[in-house]
Structure formats: C-alpha cells, structure tokens
CSV table of C-alpha atoms in Angstrom, one decimal:
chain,number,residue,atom,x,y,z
A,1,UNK,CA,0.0,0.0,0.0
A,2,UNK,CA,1.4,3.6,-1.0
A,3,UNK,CA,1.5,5.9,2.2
A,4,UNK,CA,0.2,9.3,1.5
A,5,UNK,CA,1.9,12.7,2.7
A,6,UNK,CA,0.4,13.0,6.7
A,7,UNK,CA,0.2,17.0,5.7
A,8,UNK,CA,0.8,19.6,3.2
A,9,UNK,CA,4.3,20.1,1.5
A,10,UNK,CA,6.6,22.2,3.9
A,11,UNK,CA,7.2,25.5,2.6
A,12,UNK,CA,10.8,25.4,3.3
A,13,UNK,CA,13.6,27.0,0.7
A,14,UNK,CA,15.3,24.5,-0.5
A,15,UNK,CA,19.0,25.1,-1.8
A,16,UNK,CA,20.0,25.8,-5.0
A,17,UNK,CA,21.4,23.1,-6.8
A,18,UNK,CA,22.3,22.9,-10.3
A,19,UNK,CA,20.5,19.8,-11.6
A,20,UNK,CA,22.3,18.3,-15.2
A,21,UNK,CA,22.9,15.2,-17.1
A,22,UNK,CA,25.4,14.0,-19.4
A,23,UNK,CA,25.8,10.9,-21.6
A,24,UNK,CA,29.0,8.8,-22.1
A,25,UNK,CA,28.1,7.3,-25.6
A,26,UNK,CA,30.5,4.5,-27.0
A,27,UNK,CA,30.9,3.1,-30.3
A,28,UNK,CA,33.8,1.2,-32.1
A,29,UNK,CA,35.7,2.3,-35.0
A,30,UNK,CA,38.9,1.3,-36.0
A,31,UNK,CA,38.3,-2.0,-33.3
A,32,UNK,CA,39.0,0.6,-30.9
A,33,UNK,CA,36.5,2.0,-28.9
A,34,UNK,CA,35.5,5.8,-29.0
A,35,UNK,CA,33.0,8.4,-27.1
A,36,UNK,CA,31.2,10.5,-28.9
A,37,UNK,CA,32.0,14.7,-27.9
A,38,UNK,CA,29.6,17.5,-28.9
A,39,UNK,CA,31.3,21.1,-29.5
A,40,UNK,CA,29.6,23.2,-26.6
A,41,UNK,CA,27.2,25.8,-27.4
A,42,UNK,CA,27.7,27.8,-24.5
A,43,UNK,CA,29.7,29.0,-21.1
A,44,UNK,CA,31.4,27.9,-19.6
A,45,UNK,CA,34.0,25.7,-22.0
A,46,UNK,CA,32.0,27.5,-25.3
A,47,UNK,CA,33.2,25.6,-28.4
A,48,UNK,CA,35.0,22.7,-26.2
A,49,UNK,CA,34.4,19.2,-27.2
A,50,UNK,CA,32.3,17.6,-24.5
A,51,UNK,CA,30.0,14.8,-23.4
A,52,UNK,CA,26.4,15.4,-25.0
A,53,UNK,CA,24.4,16.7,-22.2
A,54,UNK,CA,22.1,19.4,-20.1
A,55,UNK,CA,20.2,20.8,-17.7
A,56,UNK,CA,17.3,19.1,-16.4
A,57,UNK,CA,13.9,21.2,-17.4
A,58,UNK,CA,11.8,20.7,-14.9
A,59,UNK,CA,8.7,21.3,-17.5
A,60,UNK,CA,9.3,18.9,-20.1
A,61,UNK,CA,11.8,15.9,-18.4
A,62,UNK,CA,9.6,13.5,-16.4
A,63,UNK,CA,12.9,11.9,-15.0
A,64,UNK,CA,16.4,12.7,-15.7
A,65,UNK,CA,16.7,9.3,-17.5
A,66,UNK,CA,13.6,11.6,-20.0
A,67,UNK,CA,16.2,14.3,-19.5
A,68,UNK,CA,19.5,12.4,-20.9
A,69,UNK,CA,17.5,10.9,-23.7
A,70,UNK,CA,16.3,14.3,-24.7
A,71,UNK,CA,19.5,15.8,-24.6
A,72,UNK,CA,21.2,13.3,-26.4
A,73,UNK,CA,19.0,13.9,-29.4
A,74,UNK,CA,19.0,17.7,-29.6
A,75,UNK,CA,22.8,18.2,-28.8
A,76,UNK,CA,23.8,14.8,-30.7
A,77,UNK,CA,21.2,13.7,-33.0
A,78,UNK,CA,21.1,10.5,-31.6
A,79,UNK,CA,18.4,8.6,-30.6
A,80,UNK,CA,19.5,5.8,-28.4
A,81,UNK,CA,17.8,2.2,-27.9
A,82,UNK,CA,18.5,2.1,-24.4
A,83,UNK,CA,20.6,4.6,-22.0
A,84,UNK,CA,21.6,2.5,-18.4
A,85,UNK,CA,22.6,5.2,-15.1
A,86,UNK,CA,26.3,4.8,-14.6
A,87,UNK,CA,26.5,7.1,-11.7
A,88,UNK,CA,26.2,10.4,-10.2
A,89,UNK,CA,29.1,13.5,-10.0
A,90,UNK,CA,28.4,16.0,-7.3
A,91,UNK,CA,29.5,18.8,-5.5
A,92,UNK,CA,30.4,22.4,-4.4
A,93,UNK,CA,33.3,22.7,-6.9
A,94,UNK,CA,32.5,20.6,-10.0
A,95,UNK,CA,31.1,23.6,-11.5
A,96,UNK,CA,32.0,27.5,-11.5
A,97,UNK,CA,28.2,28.0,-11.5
A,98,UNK,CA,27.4,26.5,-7.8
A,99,UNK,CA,26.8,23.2,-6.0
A,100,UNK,CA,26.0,20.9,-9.1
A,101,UNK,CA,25.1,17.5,-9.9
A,102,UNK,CA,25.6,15.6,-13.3
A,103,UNK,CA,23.6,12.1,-13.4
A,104,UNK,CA,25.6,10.0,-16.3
A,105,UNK,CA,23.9,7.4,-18.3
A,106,UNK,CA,25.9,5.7,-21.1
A,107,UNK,CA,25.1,3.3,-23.5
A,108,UNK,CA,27.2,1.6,-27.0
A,109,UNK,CA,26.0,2.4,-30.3
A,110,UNK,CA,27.5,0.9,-33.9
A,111,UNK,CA,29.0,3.2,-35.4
A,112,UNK,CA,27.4,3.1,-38.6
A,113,UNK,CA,24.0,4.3,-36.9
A,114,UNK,CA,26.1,7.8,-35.6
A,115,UNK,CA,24.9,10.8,-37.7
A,116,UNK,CA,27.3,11.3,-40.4
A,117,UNK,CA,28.7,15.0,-40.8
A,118,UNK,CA,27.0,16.5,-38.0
A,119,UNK,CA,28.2,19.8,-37.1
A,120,UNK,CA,30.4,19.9,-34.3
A,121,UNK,CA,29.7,16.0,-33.5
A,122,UNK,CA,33.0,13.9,-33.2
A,123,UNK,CA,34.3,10.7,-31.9
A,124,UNK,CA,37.5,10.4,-29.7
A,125,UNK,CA,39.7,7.0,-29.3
A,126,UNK,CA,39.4,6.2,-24.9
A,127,UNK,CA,42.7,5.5,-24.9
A,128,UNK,CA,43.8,9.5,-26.3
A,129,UNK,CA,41.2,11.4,-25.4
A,130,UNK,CA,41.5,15.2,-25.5
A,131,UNK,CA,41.1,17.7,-22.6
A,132,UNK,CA,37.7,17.1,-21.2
A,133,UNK,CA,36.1,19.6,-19.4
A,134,UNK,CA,34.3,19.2,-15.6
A,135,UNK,CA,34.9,16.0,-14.7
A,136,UNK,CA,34.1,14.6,-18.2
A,137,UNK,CA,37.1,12.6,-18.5
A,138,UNK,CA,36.7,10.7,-15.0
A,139,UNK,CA,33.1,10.3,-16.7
A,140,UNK,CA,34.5,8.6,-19.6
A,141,UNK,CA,36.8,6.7,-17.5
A,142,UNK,CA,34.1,5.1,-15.7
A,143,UNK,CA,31.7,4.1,-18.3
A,144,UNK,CA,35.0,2.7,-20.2
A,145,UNK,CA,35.2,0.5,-16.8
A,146,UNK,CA,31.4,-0.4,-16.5
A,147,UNK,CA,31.6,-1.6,-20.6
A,148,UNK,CA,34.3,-3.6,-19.9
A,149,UNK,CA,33.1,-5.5,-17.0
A,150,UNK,CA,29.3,-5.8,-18.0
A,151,UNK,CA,30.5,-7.3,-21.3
A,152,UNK,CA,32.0,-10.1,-19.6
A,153,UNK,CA,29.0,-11.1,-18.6
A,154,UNK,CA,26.6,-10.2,-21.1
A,155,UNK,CA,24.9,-9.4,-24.5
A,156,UNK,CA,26.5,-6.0,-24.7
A,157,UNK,CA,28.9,-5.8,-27.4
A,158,UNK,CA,26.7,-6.9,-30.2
A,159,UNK,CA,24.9,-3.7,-29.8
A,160,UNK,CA,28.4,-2.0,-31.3
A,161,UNK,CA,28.0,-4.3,-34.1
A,162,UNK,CA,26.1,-3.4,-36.8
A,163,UNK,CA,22.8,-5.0,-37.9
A,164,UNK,CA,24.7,-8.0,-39.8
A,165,UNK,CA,27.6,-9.6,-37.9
A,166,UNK,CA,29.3,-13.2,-38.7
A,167,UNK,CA,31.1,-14.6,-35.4
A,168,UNK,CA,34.4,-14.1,-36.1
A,169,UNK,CA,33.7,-10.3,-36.6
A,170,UNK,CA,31.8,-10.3,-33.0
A,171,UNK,CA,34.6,-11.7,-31.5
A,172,UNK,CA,37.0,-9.1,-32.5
A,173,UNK,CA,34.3,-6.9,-31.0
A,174,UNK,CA,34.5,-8.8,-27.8
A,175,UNK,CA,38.4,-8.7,-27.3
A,176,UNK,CA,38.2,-5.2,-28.6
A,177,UNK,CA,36.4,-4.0,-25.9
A,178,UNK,CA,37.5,-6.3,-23.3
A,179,UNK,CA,41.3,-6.2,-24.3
A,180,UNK,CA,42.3,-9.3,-24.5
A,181,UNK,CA,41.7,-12.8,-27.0
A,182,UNK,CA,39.0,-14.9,-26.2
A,183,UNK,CA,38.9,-18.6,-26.8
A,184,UNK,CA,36.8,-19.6,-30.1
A,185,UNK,CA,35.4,-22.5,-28.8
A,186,UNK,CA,34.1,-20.7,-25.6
A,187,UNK,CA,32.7,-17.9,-27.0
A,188,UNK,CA,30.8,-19.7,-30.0
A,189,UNK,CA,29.1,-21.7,-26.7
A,190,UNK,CA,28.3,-18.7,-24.5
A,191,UNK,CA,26.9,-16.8,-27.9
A,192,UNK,CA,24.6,-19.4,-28.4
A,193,UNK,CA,23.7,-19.6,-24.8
A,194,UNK,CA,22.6,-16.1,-25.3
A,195,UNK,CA,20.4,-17.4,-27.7
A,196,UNK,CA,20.5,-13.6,-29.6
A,197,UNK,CA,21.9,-14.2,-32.6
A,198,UNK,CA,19.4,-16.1,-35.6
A,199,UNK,CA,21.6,-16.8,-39.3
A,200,UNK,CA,20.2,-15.3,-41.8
A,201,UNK,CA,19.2,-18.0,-44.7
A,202,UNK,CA,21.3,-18.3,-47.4
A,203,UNK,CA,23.8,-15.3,-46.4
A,204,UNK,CA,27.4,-16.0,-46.2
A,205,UNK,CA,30.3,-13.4,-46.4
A,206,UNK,CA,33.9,-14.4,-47.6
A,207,UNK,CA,36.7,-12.8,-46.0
A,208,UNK,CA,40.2,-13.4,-47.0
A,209,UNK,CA,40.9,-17.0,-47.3
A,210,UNK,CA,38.9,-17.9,-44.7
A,211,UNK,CA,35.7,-20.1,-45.7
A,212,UNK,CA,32.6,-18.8,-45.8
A,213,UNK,CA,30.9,-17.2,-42.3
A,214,UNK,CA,27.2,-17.7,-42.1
A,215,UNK,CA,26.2,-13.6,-41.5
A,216,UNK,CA,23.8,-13.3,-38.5
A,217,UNK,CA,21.1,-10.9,-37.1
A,218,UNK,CA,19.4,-9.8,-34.0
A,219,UNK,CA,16.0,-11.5,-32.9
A,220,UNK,CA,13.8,-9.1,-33.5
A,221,UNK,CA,12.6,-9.6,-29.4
A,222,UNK,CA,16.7,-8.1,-28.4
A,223,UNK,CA,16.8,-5.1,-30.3
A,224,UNK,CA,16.4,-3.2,-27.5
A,225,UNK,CA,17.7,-4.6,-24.4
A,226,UNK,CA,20.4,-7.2,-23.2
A,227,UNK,CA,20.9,-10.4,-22.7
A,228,UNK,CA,23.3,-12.3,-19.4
A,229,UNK,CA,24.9,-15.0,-19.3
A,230,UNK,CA,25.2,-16.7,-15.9
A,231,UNK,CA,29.0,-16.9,-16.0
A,232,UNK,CA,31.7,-14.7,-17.8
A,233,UNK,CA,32.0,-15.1,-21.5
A,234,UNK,CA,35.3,-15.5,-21.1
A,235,UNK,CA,35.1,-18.3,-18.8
A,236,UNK,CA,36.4,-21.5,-18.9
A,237,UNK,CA,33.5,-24.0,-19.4
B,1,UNK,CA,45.7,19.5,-18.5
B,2,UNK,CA,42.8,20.6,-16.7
B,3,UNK,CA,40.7,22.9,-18.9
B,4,UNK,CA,40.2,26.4,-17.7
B,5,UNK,CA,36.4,27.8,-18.5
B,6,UNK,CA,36.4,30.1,-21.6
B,7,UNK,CA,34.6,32.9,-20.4
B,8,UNK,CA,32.4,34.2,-17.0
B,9,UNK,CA,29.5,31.7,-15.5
B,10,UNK,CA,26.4,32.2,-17.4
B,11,UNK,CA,23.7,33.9,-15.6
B,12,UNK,CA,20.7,31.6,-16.7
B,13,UNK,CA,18.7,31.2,-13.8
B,14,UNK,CA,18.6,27.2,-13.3
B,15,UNK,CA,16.0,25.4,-12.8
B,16,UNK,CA,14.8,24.5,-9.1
B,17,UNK,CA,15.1,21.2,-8.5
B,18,UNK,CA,15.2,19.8,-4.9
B,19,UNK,CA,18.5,18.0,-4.3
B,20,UNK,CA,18.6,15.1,-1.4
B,21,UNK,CA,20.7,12.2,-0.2
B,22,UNK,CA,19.2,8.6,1.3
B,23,UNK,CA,21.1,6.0,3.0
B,24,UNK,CA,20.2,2.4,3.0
B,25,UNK,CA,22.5,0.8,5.9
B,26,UNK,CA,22.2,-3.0,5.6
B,27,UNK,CA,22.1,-5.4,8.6
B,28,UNK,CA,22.2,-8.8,9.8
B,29,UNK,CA,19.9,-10.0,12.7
B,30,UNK,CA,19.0,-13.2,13.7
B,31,UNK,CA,20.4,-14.2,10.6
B,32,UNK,CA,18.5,-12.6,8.0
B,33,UNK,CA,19.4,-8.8,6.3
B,34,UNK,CA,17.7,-5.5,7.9
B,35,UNK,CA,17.7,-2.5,6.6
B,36,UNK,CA,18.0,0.8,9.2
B,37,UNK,CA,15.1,3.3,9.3
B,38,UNK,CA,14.2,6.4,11.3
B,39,UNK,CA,10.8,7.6,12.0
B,40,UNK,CA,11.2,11.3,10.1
B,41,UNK,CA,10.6,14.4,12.1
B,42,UNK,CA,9.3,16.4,9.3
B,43,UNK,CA,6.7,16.7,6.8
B,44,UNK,CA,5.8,15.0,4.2
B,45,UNK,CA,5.4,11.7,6.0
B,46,UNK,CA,6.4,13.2,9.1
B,47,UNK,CA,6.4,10.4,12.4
B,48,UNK,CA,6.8,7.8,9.8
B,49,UNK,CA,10.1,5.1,9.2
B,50,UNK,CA,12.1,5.9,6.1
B,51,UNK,CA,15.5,5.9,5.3
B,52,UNK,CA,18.1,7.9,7.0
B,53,UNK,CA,18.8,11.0,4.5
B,54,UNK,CA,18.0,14.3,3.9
B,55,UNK,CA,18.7,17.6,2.0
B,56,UNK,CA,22.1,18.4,0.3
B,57,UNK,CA,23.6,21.5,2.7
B,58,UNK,CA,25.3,23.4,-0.4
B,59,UNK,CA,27.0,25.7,2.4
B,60,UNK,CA,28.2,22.5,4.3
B,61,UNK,CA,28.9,19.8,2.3
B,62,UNK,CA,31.4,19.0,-0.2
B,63,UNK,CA,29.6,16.1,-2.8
B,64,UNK,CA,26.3,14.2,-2.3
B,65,UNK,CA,28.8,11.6,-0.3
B,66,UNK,CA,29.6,13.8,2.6
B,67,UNK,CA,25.9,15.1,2.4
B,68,UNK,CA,25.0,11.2,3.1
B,69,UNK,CA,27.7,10.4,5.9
B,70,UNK,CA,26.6,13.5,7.7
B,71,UNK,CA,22.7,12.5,7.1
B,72,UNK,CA,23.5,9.0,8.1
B,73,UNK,CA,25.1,10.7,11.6
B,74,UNK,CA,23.0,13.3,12.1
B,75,UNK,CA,19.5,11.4,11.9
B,76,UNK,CA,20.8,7.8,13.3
B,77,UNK,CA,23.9,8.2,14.8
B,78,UNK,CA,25.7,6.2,12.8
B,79,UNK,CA,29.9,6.7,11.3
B,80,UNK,CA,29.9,4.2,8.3
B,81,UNK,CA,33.4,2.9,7.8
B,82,UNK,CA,32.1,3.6,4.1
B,83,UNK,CA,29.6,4.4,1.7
B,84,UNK,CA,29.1,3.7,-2.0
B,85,UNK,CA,26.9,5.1,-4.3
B,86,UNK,CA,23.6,3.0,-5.3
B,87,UNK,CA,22.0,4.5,-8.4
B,88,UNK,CA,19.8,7.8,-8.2
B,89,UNK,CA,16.3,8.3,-8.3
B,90,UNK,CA,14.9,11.5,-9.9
B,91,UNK,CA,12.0,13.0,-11.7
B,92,UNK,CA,8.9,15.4,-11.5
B,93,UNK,CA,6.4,13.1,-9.7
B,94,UNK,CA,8.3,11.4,-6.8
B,95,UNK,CA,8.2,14.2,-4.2
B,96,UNK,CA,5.3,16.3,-3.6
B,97,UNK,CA,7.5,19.3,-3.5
B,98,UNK,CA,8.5,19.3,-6.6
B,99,UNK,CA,11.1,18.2,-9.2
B,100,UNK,CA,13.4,16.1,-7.4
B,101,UNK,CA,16.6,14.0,-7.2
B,102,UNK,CA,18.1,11.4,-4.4
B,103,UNK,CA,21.6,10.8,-4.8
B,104,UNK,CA,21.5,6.8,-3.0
B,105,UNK,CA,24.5,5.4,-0.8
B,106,UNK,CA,24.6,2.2,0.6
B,107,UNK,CA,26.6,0.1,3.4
B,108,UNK,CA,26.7,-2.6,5.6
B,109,UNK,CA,27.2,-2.8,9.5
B,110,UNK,CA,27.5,-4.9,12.1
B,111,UNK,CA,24.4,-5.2,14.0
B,112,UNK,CA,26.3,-4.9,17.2
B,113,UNK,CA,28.1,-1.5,16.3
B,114,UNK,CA,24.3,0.4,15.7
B,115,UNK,CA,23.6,2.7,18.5
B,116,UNK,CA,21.0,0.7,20.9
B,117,UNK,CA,17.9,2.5,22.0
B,118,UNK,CA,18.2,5.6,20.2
B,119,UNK,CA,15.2,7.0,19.7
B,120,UNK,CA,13.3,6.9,16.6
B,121,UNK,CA,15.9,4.7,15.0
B,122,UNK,CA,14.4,0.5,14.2
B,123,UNK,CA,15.2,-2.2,12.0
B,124,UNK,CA,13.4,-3.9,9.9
B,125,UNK,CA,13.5,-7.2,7.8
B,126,UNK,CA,14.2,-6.8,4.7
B,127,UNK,CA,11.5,-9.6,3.7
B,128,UNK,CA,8.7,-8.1,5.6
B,129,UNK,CA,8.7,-3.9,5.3
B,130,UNK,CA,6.9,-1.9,6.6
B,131,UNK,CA,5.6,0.5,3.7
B,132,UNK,CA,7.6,3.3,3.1
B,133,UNK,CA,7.5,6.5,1.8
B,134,UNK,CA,8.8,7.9,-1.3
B,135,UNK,CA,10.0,5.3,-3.8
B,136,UNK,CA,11.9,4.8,-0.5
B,137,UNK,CA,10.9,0.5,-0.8
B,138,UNK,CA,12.6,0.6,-4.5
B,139,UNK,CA,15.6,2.0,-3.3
B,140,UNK,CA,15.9,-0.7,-0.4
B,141,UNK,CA,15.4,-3.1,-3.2
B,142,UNK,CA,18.1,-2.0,-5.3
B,143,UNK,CA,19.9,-1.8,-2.3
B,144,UNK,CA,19.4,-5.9,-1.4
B,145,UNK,CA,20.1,-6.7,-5.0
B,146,UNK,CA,23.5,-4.8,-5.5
B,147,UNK,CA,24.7,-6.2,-2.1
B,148,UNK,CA,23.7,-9.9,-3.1
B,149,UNK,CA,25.3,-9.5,-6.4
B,150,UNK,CA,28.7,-8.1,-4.9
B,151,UNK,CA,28.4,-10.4,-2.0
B,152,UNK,CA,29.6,-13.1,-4.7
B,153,UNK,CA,32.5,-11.6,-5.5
B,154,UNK,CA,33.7,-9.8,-2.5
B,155,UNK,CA,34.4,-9.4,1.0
B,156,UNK,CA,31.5,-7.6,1.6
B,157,UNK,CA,29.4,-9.7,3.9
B,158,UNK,CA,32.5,-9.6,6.3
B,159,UNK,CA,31.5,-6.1,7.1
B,160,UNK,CA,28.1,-7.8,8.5
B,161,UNK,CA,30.0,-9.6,11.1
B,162,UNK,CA,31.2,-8.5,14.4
B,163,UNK,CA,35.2,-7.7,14.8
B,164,UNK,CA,35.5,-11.5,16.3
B,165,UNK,CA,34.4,-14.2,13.8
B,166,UNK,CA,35.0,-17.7,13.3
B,167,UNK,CA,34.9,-19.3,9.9
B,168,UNK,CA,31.5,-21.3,10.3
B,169,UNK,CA,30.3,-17.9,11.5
B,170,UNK,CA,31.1,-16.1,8.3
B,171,UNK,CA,29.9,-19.0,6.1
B,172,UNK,CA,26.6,-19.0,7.9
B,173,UNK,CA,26.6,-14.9,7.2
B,174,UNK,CA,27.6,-15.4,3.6
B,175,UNK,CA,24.6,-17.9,3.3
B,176,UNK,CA,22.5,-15.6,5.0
B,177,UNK,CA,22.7,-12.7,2.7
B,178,UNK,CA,23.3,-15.0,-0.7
B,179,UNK,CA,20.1,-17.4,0.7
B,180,UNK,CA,21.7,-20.2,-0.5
B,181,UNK,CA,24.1,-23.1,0.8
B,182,UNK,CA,27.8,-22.4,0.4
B,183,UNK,CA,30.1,-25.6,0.1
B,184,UNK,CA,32.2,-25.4,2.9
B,185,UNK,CA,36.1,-26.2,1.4
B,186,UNK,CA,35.6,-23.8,-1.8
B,187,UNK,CA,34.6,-20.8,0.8
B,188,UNK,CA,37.3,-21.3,2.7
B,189,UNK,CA,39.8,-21.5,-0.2
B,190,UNK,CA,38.0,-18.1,-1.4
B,191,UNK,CA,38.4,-16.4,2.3
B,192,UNK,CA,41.9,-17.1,2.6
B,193,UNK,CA,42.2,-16.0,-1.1
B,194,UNK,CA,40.8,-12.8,0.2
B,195,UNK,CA,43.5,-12.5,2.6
B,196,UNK,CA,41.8,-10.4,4.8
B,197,UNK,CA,41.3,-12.1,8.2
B,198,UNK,CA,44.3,-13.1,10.6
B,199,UNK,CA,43.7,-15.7,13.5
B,200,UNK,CA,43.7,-13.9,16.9
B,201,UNK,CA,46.5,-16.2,18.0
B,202,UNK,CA,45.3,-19.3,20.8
B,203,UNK,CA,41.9,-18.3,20.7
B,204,UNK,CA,39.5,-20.6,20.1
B,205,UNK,CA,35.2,-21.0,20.8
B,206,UNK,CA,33.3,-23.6,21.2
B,207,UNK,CA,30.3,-24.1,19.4
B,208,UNK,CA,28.0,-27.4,20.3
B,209,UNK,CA,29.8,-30.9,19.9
B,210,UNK,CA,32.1,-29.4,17.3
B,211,UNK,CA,35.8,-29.1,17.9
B,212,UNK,CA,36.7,-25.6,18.9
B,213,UNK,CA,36.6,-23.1,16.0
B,214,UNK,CA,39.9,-20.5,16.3
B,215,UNK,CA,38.7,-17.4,15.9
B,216,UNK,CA,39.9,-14.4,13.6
B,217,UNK,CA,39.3,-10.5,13.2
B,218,UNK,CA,40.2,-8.4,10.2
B,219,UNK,CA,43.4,-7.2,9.6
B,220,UNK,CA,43.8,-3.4,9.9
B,221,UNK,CA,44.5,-2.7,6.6
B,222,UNK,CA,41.0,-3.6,5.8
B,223,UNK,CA,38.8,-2.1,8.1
B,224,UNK,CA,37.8,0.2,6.0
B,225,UNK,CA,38.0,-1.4,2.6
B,226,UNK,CA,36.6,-4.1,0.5
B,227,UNK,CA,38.7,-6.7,-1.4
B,228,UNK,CA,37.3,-8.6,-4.4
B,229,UNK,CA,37.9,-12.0,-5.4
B,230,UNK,CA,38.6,-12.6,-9.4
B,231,UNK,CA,36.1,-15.1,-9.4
B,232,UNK,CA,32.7,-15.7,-7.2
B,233,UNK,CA,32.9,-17.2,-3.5
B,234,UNK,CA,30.5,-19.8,-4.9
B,235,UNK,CA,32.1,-20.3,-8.1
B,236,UNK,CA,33.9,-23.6,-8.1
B,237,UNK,CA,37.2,-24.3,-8.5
C-alpha cells in the first residue's frame, strides 16, 4: 500500500542546486573504442568538445533518464535504444556556476547508426582522449570501466555491431572491448547460450581465405535490451 | 591539463530542482538482512520510518557523499566505515514538492556497532517492510540486489560480522545474505584467497559438539575497505 503525505508540502527553501545530465556514448571504430563529444554551445567551456548533455527542465523531463534521452537527441542527433545510469558527479566545486550534480547514463551504439557530418559532433579513441572539461574525462573513464566488465557477462557488445555480424567479426568486438583474445570454442558456446543471434538464410560473407561465415542478425525480441549469461564469456566452461 | 572555463559563468537562472541524499544501511539479525530506518521528524510523512537521509547543505557539504555520511550521523547516529553510491532516483512526480533528485549510498554494518535505544531509530527485515514513503521500498530493493550480487565476489558480507568471527560464522553470514548453501572447502579457499582475516593467536570458541573453532578478526589494513575476489565465492574451483 502507497502511504500518503500526513500534511501539506513544507514550505521550506530548499537550496540551489544545479541539476544536469550528461551521456557517455560509445561506439567502435577502427576496433577501438570511442565516445562520442559534442562542441559546446555555451559557457562555460563555449566551443570545447564535450559529453552530449544538459540541464534538467523541470517542465518537459519526467525523470532525468527523459532528460539524458532528450539531450542526447537535440545536442547529438542520436536517438539511443537504451541509455543505463552509470552514476552520479556531485558537489560544491565541479562547476563555476554553484553546487552541481551531473547524473551519467551511457550506453554503445554501432558506429554506422552515428549521424554522419554533423556539425560539431566527433568521436575520440578512450585511450587518447583530449582535454575534457568538468569531470568529463573521470566520466569517460568510468563508463569505459562499466563496458568492460558488464561485457564479460553479457549481451552488450553486439549492440556495437552493426545489424549483420558473422562470429568471427563479433569476436574481434569482444576482445576489442574487453582487451584481450578470447577462446573460439568458448565464446561460439556462450553466444549461443545467449540465444540472440538467428543466421540469416542463405547469407554467407567471404573474408580473406577464410571459408565462408554464415552472417547473422538480432532476434527481432533483443533489439532493444540485453541479454546475461550466468557466467563470464570468457570463462572456462 | 585541466581545462580552464572560456569565459564568465552564465547567468541563466537554473531550474529549481530539490537536491537530497538517502542511505540504505544494511544489517544482519537473527540471521536474515535488515535495513535501518528512522521515523522522520518532518513533513511529508512526518512520524513515519524511512531511510536515513535528507537535503544536500550546499554551504556545508562538499559532494552528495559527505551530504550522506553526515545525514547518516545526524539522523541515526551512525559513522559508516564507508559508503558507496547505489544508483539515483529522480524525476517530477516522486516528491510532492517538486522536481526532485536522491543521490543513493549504501553500506553494511555490524548489528552490534548500531547505537541501541536511540530513539526513533528500528530495523526492519528486509522480507517483511513496513511501507515506506517515497519510492523509498525501491531504493531498499536495489539496495538488497546490489549487495547480493557483490556479495559473490567480494568481501562484503565480512562487514556484517562483528570484529570477532569464526569461519563457520562467516559461512553462515555469507549464506544468509546469498540465501543459498555455500560448500564449505571452496569458501574457505576463497576467504583465505581474500586475505583479509588473521587468526587472533590461541583463541578458540566452542560451538556445540564441534571441535573448537579458532577465531579471527580483520586485519587493519581492511577495516575500512573491501577486497574482491577474481572469481565468485561460490564459483567452483
């Protein structure tokens, strides 16, 4: 049973806090993995690349999950087909402006479905990112970490693939992002325990002098959310 | 190189969003987790158990953290040897006083080290709450979740446990907050793995017709730390 409020809303002030979000975005290119930076629009940091983000308006944003969608689209263009909370920068000195917070969602995106020549939209390798402002690049550093370790365990990387993927090019995703080679057998097991993955009749691709790989798709029911598998996909067994 | 802003703070009047902290402090009593609540001396819900917590003190405190250890001290008298962050919980509807965000932190303690008969201050079992106000039960939820999950991999449940423990003690606290039975020689291969508890030397307790269990306390570089293990306490091998 929901309790209800024992009396009227106190009438206290409450302190000023500035109330923003930002969005650590990360794609693949090169089989290295990037965040996407936005230019900024305005003060402070005018014209400095950045992670896509805003203030909350209290009007429109019915949660600041609304309010990191939102921004993503208007400052980046992008709509994404999930965003997951990372976690929550705070404090009196974050900001010239006052006593701020910044609630961080990220989320991986294939880099094909990035807008192409966007004005002042960019991608930036992790591992030589530029100057960041606020506390962007600890932001960046975090989400980098979160990737990493949810993608042991999960669905995750195939949502940097694009919408056709044979295996051997989604396991050169997975030891892209996780840094280090992964056993063939293994990983052809726990793919299959994911169950994600359907071949698509017919539709091989020929790389090098490889044999043929059988191209694959998304079910249609994990095109927007993840999948876990019980132990690490890089786990013996 | 930290970047230095490009020009004066805007003056945009920011939006006025309400800006709190909540602690849920985890607990083990008569075997089974408990979360900490204190009736709230204010409106809304005033007289009514919720979580420990309260307004950001932009004048006072340095990040949502210290906002939460001095919430968590202020309202139950409690130091945490640490807190870490949960997840946030934000949006229009949640508080009747308008457009609000809760920046989460949670811990666990020793039953024996929370103040006894302070007033206002009650456990409860984490299986049969009381309702709660705010989203208040979700965050508890959360709360449960994260600390089974990390329970698996870490040292946290030894932070349940009194400064004196024995090893059947900790299994039976392990199994108590995983709810489910531990096998006893791949725990104890995972705790010494941990290297974090030293045998207080010659002393030993005797529990029932068993032989007499020596008894160990943490060692004091991780009082006030966690350690992780590479793979789960349950995991075999």
């Amino acid at each position: 049973m929901a309790l209800k409020p024992s009396s009227p809303a106190s009438t206290t002030e409450f302190p000023a806090v500035i109330c923003t979000v930002d969005v650590v975005l990360l794609t693949l290119k090169d089989q290295a993995l990037h965040v996407v930076l936005v230019d900024r629009d305005r003060p402070p940091f005018a014209g400095v690349p950045a992670l896509p983000g805003g203030f909350v308006h209290v009007q429109e944003d019915a949660t600041a999950w609304h309010a990191a969608a939102r921004a993503l689209q208007e400052k980046a263009g992008i709509v994404s087909p999930y965003l997951e909370q990372l976690a929550t920068w705070s404090g009196a000195k974050r900001d010239s402006r006052g006593w701020s917070v910044s609630i961080v969602y990220y989320a991986v995106v294939a880099f094909e479905l990035l807008p192409a020549d966007r004005p002042g939209l960019r991608t930036a390798p992790i591992d030589s990112l530029p100057s960041l402002p606020f506390d962007h690049g600890e932001m960046v550093a975090t989400a980098v970490a979160r990737v990493r370790t949810k993608s042991q365990y999960s669905s995750l990387p195939i949502y940097l693939c694009g919408e056709r993927v044979t295996l051997p090019q989604l396991q050169a995703v997975y030891e892209a992002v996780l840094g280090e080679p992964i056993n063939k057998v293994s990983f052809r097991r726990k793919i299959e325990e994911l169950g994600m993955l359907e071949p698509i009749a017919g539709e091989t691709t020929m790389a090098g002098a490889h044999r043929p790989a059988q191209v694959y798709q998304l079910r249609p029911q994990y095109r927007r959310k993840l999948s876990v598998v019980p132990r690490g996909i890089n786990a013996l067994g």
